[in-house]
C-alpha positions as YAML, in Angstrom:
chain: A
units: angstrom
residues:
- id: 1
  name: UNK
  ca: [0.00, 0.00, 0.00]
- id: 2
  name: UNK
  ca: [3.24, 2.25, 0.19]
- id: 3
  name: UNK
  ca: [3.57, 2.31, -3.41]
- id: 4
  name: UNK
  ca: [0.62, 4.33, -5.09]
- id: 5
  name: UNK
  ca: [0.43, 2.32, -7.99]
- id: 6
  name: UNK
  ca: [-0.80, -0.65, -5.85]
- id: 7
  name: UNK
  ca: [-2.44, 1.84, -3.13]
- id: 8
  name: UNK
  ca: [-4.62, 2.93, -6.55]
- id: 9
  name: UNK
  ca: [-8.20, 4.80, -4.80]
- id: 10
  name: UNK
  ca: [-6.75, 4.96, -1.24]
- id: 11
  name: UNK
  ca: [-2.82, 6.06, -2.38]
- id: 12
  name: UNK
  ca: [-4.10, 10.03, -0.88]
- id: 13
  name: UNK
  ca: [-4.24, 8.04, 2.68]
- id: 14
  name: UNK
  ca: [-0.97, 7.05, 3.07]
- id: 15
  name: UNK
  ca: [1.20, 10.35, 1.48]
- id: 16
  name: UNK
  ca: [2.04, 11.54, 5.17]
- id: 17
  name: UNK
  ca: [3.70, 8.23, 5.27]
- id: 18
  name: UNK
  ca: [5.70, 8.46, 2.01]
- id: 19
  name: UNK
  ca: [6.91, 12.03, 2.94]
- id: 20
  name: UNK
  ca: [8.13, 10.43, 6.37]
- id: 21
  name: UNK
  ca: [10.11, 7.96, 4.20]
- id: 22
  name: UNK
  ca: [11.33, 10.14, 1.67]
- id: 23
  name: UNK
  ca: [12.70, 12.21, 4.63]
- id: 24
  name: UNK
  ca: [14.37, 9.66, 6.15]
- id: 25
  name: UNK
  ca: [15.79, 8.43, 2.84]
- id: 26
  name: UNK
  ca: [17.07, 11.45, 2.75]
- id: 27
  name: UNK
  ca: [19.71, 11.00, 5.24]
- id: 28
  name: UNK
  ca: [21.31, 8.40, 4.02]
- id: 29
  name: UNK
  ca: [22.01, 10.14, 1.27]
- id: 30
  name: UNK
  ca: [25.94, 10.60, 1.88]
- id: 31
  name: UNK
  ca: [27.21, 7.54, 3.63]
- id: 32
  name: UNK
  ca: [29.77, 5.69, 1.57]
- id: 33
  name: UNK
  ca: [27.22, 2.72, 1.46]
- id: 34
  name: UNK
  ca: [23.69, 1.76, 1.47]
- id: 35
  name: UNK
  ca: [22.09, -1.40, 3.42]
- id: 36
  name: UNK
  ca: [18.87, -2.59, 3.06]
- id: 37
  name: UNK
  ca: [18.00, -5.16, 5.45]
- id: 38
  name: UNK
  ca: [14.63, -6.44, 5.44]
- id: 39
  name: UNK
  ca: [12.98, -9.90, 6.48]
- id: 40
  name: UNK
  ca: [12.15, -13.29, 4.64]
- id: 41
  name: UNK
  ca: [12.84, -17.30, 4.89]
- id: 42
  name: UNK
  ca: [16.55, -17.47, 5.03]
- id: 43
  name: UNK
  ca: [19.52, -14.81, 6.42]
- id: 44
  name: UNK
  ca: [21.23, -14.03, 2.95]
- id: 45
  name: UNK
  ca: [23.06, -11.57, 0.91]
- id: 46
  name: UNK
  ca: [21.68, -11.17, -1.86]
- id: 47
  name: UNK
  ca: [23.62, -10.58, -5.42]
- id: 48
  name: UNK
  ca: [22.95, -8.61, -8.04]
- id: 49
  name: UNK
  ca: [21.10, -7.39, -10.19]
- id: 50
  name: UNK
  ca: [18.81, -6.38, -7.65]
- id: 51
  name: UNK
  ca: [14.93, -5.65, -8.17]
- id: 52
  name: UNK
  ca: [11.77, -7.40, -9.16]
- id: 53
  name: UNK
  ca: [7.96, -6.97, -9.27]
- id: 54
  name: UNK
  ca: [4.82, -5.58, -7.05]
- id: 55
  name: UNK
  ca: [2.41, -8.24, -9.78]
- id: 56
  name: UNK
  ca: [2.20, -10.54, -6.59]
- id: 57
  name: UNK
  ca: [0.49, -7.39, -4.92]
- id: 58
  name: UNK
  ca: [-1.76, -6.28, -7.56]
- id: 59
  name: UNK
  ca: [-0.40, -4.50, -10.37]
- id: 60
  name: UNK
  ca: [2.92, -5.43, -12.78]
- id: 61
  name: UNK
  ca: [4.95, -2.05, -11.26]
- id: 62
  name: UNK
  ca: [8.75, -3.05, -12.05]
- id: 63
  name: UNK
  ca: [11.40, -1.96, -9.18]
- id: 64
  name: UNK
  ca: [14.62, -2.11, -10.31]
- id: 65
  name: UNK
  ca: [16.91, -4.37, -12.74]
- id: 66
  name: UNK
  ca: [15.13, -7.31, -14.59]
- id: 67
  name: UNK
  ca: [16.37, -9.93, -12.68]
- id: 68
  name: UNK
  ca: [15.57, -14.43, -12.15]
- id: 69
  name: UNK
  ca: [15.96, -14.00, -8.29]
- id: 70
  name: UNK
  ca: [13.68, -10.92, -7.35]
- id: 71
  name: UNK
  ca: [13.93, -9.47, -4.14]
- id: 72
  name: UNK
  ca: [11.84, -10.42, -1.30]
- id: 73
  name: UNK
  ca: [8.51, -7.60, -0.69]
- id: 74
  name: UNK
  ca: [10.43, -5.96, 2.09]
- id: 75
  name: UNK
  ca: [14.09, -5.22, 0.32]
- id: 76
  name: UNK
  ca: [12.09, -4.51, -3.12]
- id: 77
  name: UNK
  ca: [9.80, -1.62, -0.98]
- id: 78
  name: UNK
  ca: [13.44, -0.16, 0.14]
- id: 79
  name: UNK
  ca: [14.38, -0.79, -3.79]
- id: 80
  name: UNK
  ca: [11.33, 1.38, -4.93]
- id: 81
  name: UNK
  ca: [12.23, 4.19, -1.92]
- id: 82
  name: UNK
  ca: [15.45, 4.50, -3.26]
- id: 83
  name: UNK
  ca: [14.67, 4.66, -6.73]
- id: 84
  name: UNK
  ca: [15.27, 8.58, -6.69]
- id: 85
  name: UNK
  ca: [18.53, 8.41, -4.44]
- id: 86
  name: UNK
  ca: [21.49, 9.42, -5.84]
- id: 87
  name: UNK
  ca: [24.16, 7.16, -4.22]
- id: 88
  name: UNK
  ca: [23.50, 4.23, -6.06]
- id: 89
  name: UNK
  ca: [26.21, 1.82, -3.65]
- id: 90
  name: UNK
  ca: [23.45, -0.23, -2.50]
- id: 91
  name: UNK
  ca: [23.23, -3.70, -0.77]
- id: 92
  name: UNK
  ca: [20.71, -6.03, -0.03]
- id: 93
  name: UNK
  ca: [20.82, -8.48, 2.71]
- id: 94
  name: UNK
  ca: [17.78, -10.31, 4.23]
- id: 95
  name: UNK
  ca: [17.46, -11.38, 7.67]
- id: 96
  name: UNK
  ca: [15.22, -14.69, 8.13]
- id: 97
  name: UNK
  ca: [12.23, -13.81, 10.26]
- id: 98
  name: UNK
  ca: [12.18, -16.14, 12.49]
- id: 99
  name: UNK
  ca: [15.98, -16.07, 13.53]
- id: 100
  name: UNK
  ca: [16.93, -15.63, 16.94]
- id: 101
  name: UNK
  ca: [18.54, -12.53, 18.62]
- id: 102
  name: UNK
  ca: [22.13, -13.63, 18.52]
- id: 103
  name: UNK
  ca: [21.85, -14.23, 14.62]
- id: 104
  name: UNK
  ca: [20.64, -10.58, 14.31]
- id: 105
  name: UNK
  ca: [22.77, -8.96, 16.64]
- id: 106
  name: UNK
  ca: [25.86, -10.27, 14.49]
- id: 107
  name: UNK
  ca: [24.78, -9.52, 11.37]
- id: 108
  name: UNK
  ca: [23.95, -6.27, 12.17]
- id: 109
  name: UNK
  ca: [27.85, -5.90, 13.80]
- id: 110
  name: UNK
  ca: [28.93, -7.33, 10.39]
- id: 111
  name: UNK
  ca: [27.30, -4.81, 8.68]
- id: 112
  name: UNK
  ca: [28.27, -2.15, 10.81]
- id: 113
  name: UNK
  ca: [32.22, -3.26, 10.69]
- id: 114
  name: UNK
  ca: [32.82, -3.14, 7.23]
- id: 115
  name: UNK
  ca: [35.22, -0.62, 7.26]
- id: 116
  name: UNK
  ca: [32.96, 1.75, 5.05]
- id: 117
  name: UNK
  ca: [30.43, 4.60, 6.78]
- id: 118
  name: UNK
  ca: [27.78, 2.55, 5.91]
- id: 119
  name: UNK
  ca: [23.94, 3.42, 6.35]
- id: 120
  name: UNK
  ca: [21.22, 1.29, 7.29]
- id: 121
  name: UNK
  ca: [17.64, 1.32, 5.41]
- id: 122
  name: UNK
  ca: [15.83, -1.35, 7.99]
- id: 123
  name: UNK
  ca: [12.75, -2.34, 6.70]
- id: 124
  name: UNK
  ca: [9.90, -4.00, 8.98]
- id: 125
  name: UNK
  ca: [6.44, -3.31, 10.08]
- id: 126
  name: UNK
  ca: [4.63, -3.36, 13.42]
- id: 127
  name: UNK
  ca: [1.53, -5.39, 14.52]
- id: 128
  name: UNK
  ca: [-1.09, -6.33, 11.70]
- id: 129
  name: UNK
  ca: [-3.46, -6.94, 14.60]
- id: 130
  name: UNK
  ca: [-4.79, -3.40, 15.32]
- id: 131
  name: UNK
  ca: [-8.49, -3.71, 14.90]
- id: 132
  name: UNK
  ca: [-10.97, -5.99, 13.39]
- id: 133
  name: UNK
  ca: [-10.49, -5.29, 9.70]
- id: 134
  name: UNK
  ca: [-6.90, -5.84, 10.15]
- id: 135
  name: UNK
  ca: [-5.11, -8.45, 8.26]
- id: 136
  name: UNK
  ca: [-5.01, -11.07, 11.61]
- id: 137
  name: UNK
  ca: [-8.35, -8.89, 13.26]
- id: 138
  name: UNK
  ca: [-8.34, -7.63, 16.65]
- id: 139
  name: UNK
  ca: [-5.34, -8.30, 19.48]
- id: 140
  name: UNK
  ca: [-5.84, -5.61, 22.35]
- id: 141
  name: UNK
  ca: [-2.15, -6.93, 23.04]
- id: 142
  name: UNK
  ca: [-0.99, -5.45, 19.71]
- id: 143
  name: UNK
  ca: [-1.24, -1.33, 19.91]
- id: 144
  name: UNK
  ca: [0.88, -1.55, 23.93]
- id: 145
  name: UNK
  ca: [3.61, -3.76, 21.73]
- id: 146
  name: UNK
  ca: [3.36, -0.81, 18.98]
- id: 147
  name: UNK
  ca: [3.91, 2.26, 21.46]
- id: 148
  name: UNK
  ca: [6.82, 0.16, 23.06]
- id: 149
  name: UNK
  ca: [8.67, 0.03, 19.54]
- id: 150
  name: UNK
  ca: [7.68, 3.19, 18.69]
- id: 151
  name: UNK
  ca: [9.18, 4.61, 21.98]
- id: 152
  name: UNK
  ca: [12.57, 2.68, 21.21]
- id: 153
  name: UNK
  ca: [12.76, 4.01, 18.19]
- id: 154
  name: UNK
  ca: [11.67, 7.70, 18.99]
- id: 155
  name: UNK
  ca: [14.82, 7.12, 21.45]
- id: 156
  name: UNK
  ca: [17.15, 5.52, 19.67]
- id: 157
  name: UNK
  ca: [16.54, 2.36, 22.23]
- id: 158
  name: UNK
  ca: [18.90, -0.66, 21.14]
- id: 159
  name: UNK
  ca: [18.40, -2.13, 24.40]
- id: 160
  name: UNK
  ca: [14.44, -2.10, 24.32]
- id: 161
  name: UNK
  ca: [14.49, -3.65, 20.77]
- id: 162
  name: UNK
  ca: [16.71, -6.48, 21.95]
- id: 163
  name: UNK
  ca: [14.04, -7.58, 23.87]
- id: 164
  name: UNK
  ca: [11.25, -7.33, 21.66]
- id: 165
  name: UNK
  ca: [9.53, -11.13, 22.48]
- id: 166
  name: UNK
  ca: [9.60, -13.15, 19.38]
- id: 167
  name: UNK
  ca: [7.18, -15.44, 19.92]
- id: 168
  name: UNK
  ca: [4.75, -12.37, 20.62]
- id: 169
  name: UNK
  ca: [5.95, -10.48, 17.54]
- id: 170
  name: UNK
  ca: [5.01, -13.59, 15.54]
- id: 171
  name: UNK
  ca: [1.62, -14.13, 17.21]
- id: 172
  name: UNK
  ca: [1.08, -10.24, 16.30]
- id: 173
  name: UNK
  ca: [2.16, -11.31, 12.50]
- id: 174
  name: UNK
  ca: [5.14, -8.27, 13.07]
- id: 175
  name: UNK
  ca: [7.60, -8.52, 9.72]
- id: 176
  name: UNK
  ca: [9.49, -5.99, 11.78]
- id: 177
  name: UNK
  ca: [11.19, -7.52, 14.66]
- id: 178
  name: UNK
  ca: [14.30, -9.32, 13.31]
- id: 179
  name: UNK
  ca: [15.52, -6.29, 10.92]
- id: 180
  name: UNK
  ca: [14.94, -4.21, 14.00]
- id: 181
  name: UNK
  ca: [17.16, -6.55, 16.14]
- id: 182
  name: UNK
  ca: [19.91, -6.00, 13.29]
- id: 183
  name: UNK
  ca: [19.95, -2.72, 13.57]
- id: 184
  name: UNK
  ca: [20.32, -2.81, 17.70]
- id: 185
  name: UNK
  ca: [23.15, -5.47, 16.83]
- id: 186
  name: UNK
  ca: [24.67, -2.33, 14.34]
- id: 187
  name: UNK
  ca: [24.87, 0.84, 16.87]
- id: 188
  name: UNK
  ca: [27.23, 0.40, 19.54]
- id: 189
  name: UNK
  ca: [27.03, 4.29, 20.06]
- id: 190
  name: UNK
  ca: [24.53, 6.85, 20.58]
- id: 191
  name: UNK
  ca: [23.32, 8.70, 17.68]
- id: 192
  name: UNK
  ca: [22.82, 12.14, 17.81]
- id: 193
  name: UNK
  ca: [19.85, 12.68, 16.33]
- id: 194
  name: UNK
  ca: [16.97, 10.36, 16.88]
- id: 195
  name: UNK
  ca: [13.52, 11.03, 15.23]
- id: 196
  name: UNK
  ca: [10.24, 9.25, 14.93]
- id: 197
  name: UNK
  ca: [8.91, 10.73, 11.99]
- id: 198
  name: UNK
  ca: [5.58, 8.67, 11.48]
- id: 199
  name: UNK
  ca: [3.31, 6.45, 13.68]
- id: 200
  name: UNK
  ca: [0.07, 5.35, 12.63]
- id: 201
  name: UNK
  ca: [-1.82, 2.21, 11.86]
- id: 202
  name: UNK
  ca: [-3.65, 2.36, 8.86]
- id: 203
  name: UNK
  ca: [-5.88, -0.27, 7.82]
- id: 204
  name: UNK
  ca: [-4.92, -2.48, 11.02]
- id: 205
  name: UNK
  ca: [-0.70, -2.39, 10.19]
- id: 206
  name: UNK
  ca: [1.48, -0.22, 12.42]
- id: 207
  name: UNK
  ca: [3.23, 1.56, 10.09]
- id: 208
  name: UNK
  ca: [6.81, 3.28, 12.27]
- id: 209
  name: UNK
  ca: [9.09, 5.85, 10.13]
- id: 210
  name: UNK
  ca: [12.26, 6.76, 12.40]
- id: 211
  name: UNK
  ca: [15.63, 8.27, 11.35]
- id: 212
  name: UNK
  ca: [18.72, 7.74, 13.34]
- id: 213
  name: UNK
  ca: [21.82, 9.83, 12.62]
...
């Protein structure tokens, strides 16, 4: 629903959102390096030529370079929000959803200790439980684990994120919790600068937009 294309009717609804991301995008801008780390069955780097398709979703909207091994939905929305970036040394690594802490707190070191001043573009939702037309209908556990995320992430919280409860995020169908335990595995440092530029839950999906820097 991010992409307007697929949004179609309803893409006026979500264009607070897409400023949020653009402005965030925006940062990342000058590092030496891009990252996008999003989640999907297996922990993987993934080789180029990097894009795909949104035809899964709804409509044939191409993202990228033609390619036989398409990106997974979450690193081919960070393909389509970068799109109009001009640094164009990006990387793609998925995370597998269901991998334990330790597994994302080391890949996000390794991608932190490459040597290069690399940025992260972590891409991951909150709860799809937040009210009855929601993709998994109601949870009244779902929008107390949304303000907790949103609170590490307003903060720049690595700690809180560590101890996001898996088993809960899954029950709460969050696609968010392993990249976001990647990028606590990343910063070893305060940032100076952290914002929380969206928080809302359209259609039942907590949608979080932050920008560490």
């Amino acid at each position: 629903m991010l992409v307007p294309e697929v949004a179609a009717g309803a893409a006026s609804e979500l264009d607070d959102l897409r400023a949020a991301c653009r402005a965030a995008v925006a940062h990342l801008e000058t590092a030496d390096v891009i990252v996008v780390v999003g989640a999907d069955a297996t922990t993987i780097r993934r080789e180029p030529p990097f894009g795909g398709t949104l035809a899964p979703w709804g409509i044939d909207r191409r993202v990228g370079a033609p390619t036989t091994d398409p990106l997974p939905l979450s690193l081919l929305i960070g393909a389509w929000l970068l799109e109009d970036v001009h640094n164009r040394n990006i990387r793609y690594h998925s995370i597998a959803a269901d991998a334990e802490l330790g597994e994302c707190e080391a890949l996000g070191r390794k991608l932190a200790g490459s040597g290069t001043r690399a940025a992260l573009l972590v891409l991951g939702d909150g709860t799809a439980c937040r009210g009855e037309k929601s993709p998994g209908y109601d949870d009244p556990r779902a929008e107390g684990f949304d303000a907790a995320v949103a609170d590490a992430l307003a903060k720049g919280d690595t700690a809180a994120l560590r101890d996001v409860d898996p088993v809960l995020a899954a029950e709460l169908l969050v696609a968010g919790r392993a990249p976001w335990q990647v990028l606590a595995g990343a910063v070893d440092t305060p940032f100076g600068t952290t914002e929380l530029l969206h928080n809302e839950a359209p259609y039942g999906v907590a949608y979080f937009v932050a920008s560490w820097r």
